[in-house]
């Protein structure tokens, strides 16, 4: 529905979209009803709320692969998120989707990450095993529905159904036809919220969410190579043994035989992103032509992911991931830092759980009388929200020892 009135014919965002796109004028709304904005679509408003949240700002000091003090030019969770958003918008534009929804989903997808990346998540999941574990995707939902406290009338950001659905299901359905989890039990946080606001956990997510999900893969497949080259953990020679970057490097060297190694690496990065994005656009276009969905709900009920790599690119992307896992994520120097980061998260959890008074005002009240499950989840919420720098500072305060992360 167009909103004009006194504002005139503003660029509201209701531009032509494909029939399979999510239409902001037909949004399923918010858990708490609000008067809609006269200048922004519901999805634009979600995007803006995400950007202005505390959780978004914290991403600038959360690890992607390298802890912040290892160098100024390595990606953080924030710079990774911005790169994902750029790619997601490009994909959504090409497929005539709602770019604002795709961008919002890209910007919010890592809100639940702990300090120190997946190392922190694994440590916290282990510590929370007795109380349902810890999952960064479920934690993202907690952040935007409970933990952000910025509004007078509700906790969280009160995002639209479409944004919450995409956040929870961007990697596919969580439940099978029998209501059981497809990859083990679905996180309790998601199931509890679903009872209040049905996100249709057995269906696929929108194409906008699928764009955000594959944009995440494209972004880190590429920028992790860039960071690995900068750190000296990878070389162009090593990449010449991996099909996708090898083929691109060959092209670059034929075009620019005298180009230095640094610029050769940058040419590899930008060409690899372009190659992967164009492959996704072509493959998704073919899938759409085959399925012919006539609505966003038809996409959800298609029974398969539509925004994908081609079979050939998927195989090359899998090979690249295996290469990065072996030579970068499991490099001895990276592992050494991760061991120390793991210890920091575990010791902080133990300290806060044993004595909630170690947490600041606003987090410790009433926990001395809380049942173990409630106390543990509260501690996990506090710890998961920390930046790397704050976790290091808290560790030094509580244990009078600077952790060795260098």
mmCIF file of N, CA and C in Angstrom, residues 244-294:
data_model
loop_
_atom_site.group_PDB
_atom_site.id
_atom_site.type_symbol
_atom_site.label_atom_id
_atom_site.label_comp_id
_atom_site.label_asym_id
_atom_site.label_seq_id
_atom_site.Cartn_x
_atom_site.Cartn_y
_atom_site.Cartn_z
ATOM 1 N N UNK A 244 39.035 -23.520 -8.227
ATOM 2 C CA UNK A 244 38.424 -22.223 -8.515
ATOM 3 C C UNK A 244 39.446 -21.095 -8.513
ATOM 4 N N UNK A 245 40.200 -20.883 -7.429
ATOM 5 C CA UNK A 245 41.194 -19.805 -7.472
ATOM 6 C C UNK A 245 42.305 -20.064 -8.485
ATOM 7 N N UNK A 246 42.646 -21.334 -8.735
ATOM 8 C CA UNK A 246 43.702 -21.633 -9.704
ATOM 9 C C UNK A 246 43.320 -21.157 -11.100
ATOM 10 N N UNK A 247 42.083 -21.395 -11.486
ATOM 11 C CA UNK A 247 41.628 -20.995 -12.811
ATOM 12 C C UNK A 247 41.638 -19.468 -12.951
ATOM 13 N N UNK A 248 41.244 -18.787 -11.891
ATOM 14 C CA UNK A 248 41.224 -17.323 -11.933
ATOM 15 C C UNK A 248 42.647 -16.766 -11.939
ATOM 16 N N UNK A 249 43.525 -17.353 -11.135
ATOM 17 C CA UNK A 249 44.920 -16.900 -11.117
ATOM 18 C C UNK A 249 45.567 -17.050 -12.490
ATOM 19 N N UNK A 250 45.245 -18.112 -13.171
ATOM 20 C CA UNK A 250 45.789 -18.314 -14.508
ATOM 21 C C UNK A 250 45.339 -17.199 -15.443
ATOM 22 N N UNK A 251 44.064 -16.810 -15.340
ATOM 23 C CA UNK A 251 43.550 -15.715 -16.162
ATOM 24 C C UNK A 251 44.271 -14.401 -15.842
ATOM 25 N N UNK A 252 44.430 -14.124 -14.551
ATOM 26 C CA UNK A 252 45.055 -12.871 -14.130
ATOM 27 C C UNK A 252 46.494 -12.810 -14.625
ATOM 28 N N UNK A 253 47.219 -13.899 -14.511
ATOM 29 C CA UNK A 253 48.626 -13.902 -14.930
ATOM 30 C C UNK A 253 48.783 -13.787 -16.438
ATOM 31 N N UNK A 254 47.820 -14.308 -17.185
ATOM 32 C CA UNK A 254 47.870 -14.149 -18.640
ATOM 33 C C UNK A 254 47.632 -12.688 -19.028
ATOM 34 N N UNK A 255 46.731 -12.035 -18.304
ATOM 35 C CA UNK A 255 46.414 -10.632 -18.604
ATOM 36 C C UNK A 255 47.493 -9.681 -18.098
ATOM 37 N N UNK A 256 48.053 -9.982 -16.914
ATOM 38 C CA UNK A 256 49.004 -9.076 -16.258
ATOM 39 C C UNK A 256 50.228 -9.874 -15.797
ATOM 40 N N UNK A 257 51.084 -10.291 -16.703
ATOM 41 C CA UNK A 257 52.205 -11.166 -16.332
ATOM 42 C C UNK A 257 53.207 -10.531 -15.371
ATOM 43 N N UNK A 258 53.264 -9.208 -15.306
ATOM 44 C CA UNK A 258 54.233 -8.546 -14.425
ATOM 45 C C UNK A 258 53.600 -8.027 -13.136
ATOM 46 N N UNK A 259 52.348 -8.376 -12.892
ATOM 47 C CA UNK A 259 51.643 -7.832 -11.719
ATOM 48 C C UNK A 259 52.238 -8.396 -10.432
ATOM 49 N N UNK A 260 52.396 -7.528 -9.416
ATOM 50 C CA UNK A 260 52.957 -7.981 -8.147
ATOM 51 C C UNK A 260 51.963 -8.872 -7.408
ATOM 52 N N UNK A 261 52.464 -9.591 -6.393
ATOM 53 C CA UNK A 261 51.664 -10.600 -5.699
ATOM 54 C C UNK A 261 50.468 -9.999 -4.979
ATOM 55 N N UNK A 262 50.644 -8.828 -4.377
ATOM 56 C CA UNK A 262 49.540 -8.226 -3.619
ATOM 57 C C UNK A 262 48.379 -7.880 -4.547
ATOM 58 N N UNK A 263 48.681 -7.237 -5.668
ATOM 59 C CA UNK A 263 47.607 -6.881 -6.596
ATOM 60 C C UNK A 263 47.039 -8.118 -7.283
ATOM 61 N N UNK A 264 47.859 -9.110 -7.489
ATOM 62 C CA UNK A 264 47.349 -10.362 -8.042
ATOM 63 C C UNK A 264 46.316 -10.966 -7.096
ATOM 64 N N UNK A 265 46.609 -10.919 -5.796
ATOM 65 C CA UNK A 265 45.647 -11.421 -4.812
ATOM 66 C C UNK A 265 44.337 -10.659 -4.838
ATOM 67 N N UNK A 266 44.420 -9.339 -4.977
ATOM 68 C CA UNK A 266 43.201 -8.534 -5.034
ATOM 69 C C UNK A 266 42.405 -8.821 -6.304
ATOM 70 N N UNK A 267 43.092 -9.006 -7.424
ATOM 71 C CA UNK A 267 42.401 -9.379 -8.652
ATOM 72 C C UNK A 267 41.693 -10.727 -8.484
ATOM 73 N N UNK A 268 42.361 -11.655 -7.814
ATOM 74 C CA UNK A 268 41.746 -12.956 -7.539
ATOM 75 C C UNK A 268 40.462 -12.784 -6.742
ATOM 76 N N UNK A 269 40.512 -11.954 -5.702
ATOM 77 C CA UNK A 269 39.350 -11.783 -4.827
ATOM 78 C C UNK A 269 38.145 -11.231 -5.587
ATOM 79 N N UNK A 270 38.360 -10.137 -6.309
ATOM 80 C CA UNK A 270 37.208 -9.499 -6.953
ATOM 81 C C UNK A 270 36.658 -10.367 -8.075
ATOM 82 N N UNK A 271 37.529 -11.058 -8.782
ATOM 83 C CA UNK A 271 37.061 -11.930 -9.854
ATOM 84 C C UNK A 271 36.352 -13.166 -9.304
ATOM 85 N N UNK A 272 36.813 -13.652 -8.166
ATOM 86 C CA UNK A 272 36.153 -14.815 -7.579
ATOM 87 C C UNK A 272 34.750 -14.460 -7.104
ATOM 88 N N UNK A 273 34.589 -13.307 -6.463
ATOM 89 C CA UNK A 273 33.254 -12.878 -6.049
ATOM 90 C C UNK A 273 32.338 -12.763 -7.267
ATOM 91 N N UNK A 274 32.838 -12.107 -8.316
ATOM 92 C CA UNK A 274 32.031 -11.950 -9.527
ATOM 93 C C UNK A 274 31.644 -13.299 -10.110
ATOM 94 N N UNK A 275 32.598 -14.215 -10.179
ATOM 95 C CA UNK A 275 32.327 -15.540 -10.747
ATOM 96 C C UNK A 275 31.260 -16.271 -9.943
ATOM 97 N N UNK A 276 31.358 -16.220 -8.635
ATOM 98 C CA UNK A 276 30.402 -16.943 -7.788
ATOM 99 C C UNK A 276 29.029 -16.293 -7.832
ATOM 100 N N UNK A 277 28.975 -14.954 -7.802
ATOM 101 C CA UNK A 277 27.693 -14.250 -7.864
ATOM 102 C C UNK A 277 26.992 -14.535 -9.187
ATOM 103 N N UNK A 278 27.717 -14.457 -10.277
ATOM 104 C CA UNK A 278 27.103 -14.708 -11.581
ATOM 105 C C UNK A 278 26.628 -16.144 -11.713
ATOM 106 N N UNK A 279 27.354 -17.080 -11.111
ATOM 107 C CA UNK A 279 26.924 -18.482 -11.128
ATOM 108 C C UNK A 279 25.609 -18.647 -10.371
ATOM 109 N N UNK A 280 25.505 -18.002 -9.206
ATOM 110 C CA UNK A 280 24.269 -18.092 -8.412
ATOM 111 C C UNK A 280 23.096 -17.482 -9.166
ATOM 112 N N UNK A 281 23.299 -16.325 -9.778
ATOM 113 C CA UNK A 281 22.216 -15.672 -10.509
ATOM 114 C C UNK A 281 21.712 -16.566 -11.638
ATOM 115 N N UNK A 282 22.636 -17.139 -12.408
ATOM 116 C CA UNK A 282 22.241 -17.996 -13.521
ATOM 117 C C UNK A 282 21.540 -19.254 -13.030
ATOM 118 N N UNK A 283 22.066 -19.857 -11.959
ATOM 119 C CA UNK A 283 21.478 -21.097 -11.445
ATOM 120 C C UNK A 283 20.106 -20.847 -10.832
ATOM 121 N N UNK A 284 19.993 -19.779 -10.043
ATOM 122 C CA UNK A 284 18.699 -19.443 -9.444
ATOM 123 C C UNK A 284 17.683 -19.103 -10.525
ATOM 124 N N UNK A 285 18.128 -18.396 -11.558
ATOM 125 C CA UNK A 285 17.220 -18.083 -12.656
ATOM 126 C C UNK A 285 16.688 -19.341 -13.329
ATOM 127 N N UNK A 286 17.549 -20.322 -13.522
ATOM 128 C CA UNK A 286 17.116 -21.591 -14.092
ATOM 129 C C UNK A 286 16.159 -22.336 -13.184
ATOM 130 N N UNK A 287 16.431 -22.307 -11.879
ATOM 131 C CA UNK A 287 15.541 -22.973 -10.923
ATOM 132 C C UNK A 287 14.165 -22.311 -10.895
ATOM 133 N N UNK A 288 14.152 -20.993 -10.964
ATOM 134 C CA UNK A 288 12.875 -20.275 -10.970
ATOM 135 C C UNK A 288 12.081 -20.577 -12.239
ATOM 136 N N UNK A 289 12.781 -20.673 -13.354
ATOM 137 C CA UNK A 289 12.097 -20.995 -14.611
ATOM 138 C C UNK A 289 11.502 -22.400 -14.564
ATOM 139 N N UNK A 290 12.173 -23.292 -13.831
ATOM 140 C CA UNK A 290 11.677 -24.669 -13.707
ATOM 141 C C UNK A 290 10.502 -24.763 -12.747
ATOM 142 N N UNK A 291 10.615 -24.111 -11.600
ATOM 143 C CA UNK A 291 9.591 -24.234 -10.551
ATOM 144 C C UNK A 291 8.406 -23.318 -10.823
ATOM 145 N N UNK A 292 8.685 -22.138 -11.371
ATOM 146 C CA UNK A 292 7.660 -21.142 -11.686
ATOM 147 C C UNK A 292 6.805 -20.767 -10.461
ATOM 148 N N UNK A 293 7.418 -20.372 -9.356
ATOM 149 C CA UNK A 293 6.615 -19.958 -8.200
ATOM 150 C C UNK A 293 5.889 -18.645 -8.499
ATOM 151 N N UNK A 294 4.630 -18.568 -8.098
ATOM 152 C CA UNK A 294 3.857 -17.362 -8.381
ATOM 153 C C UNK A 294 3.674 -16.480 -7.160
#
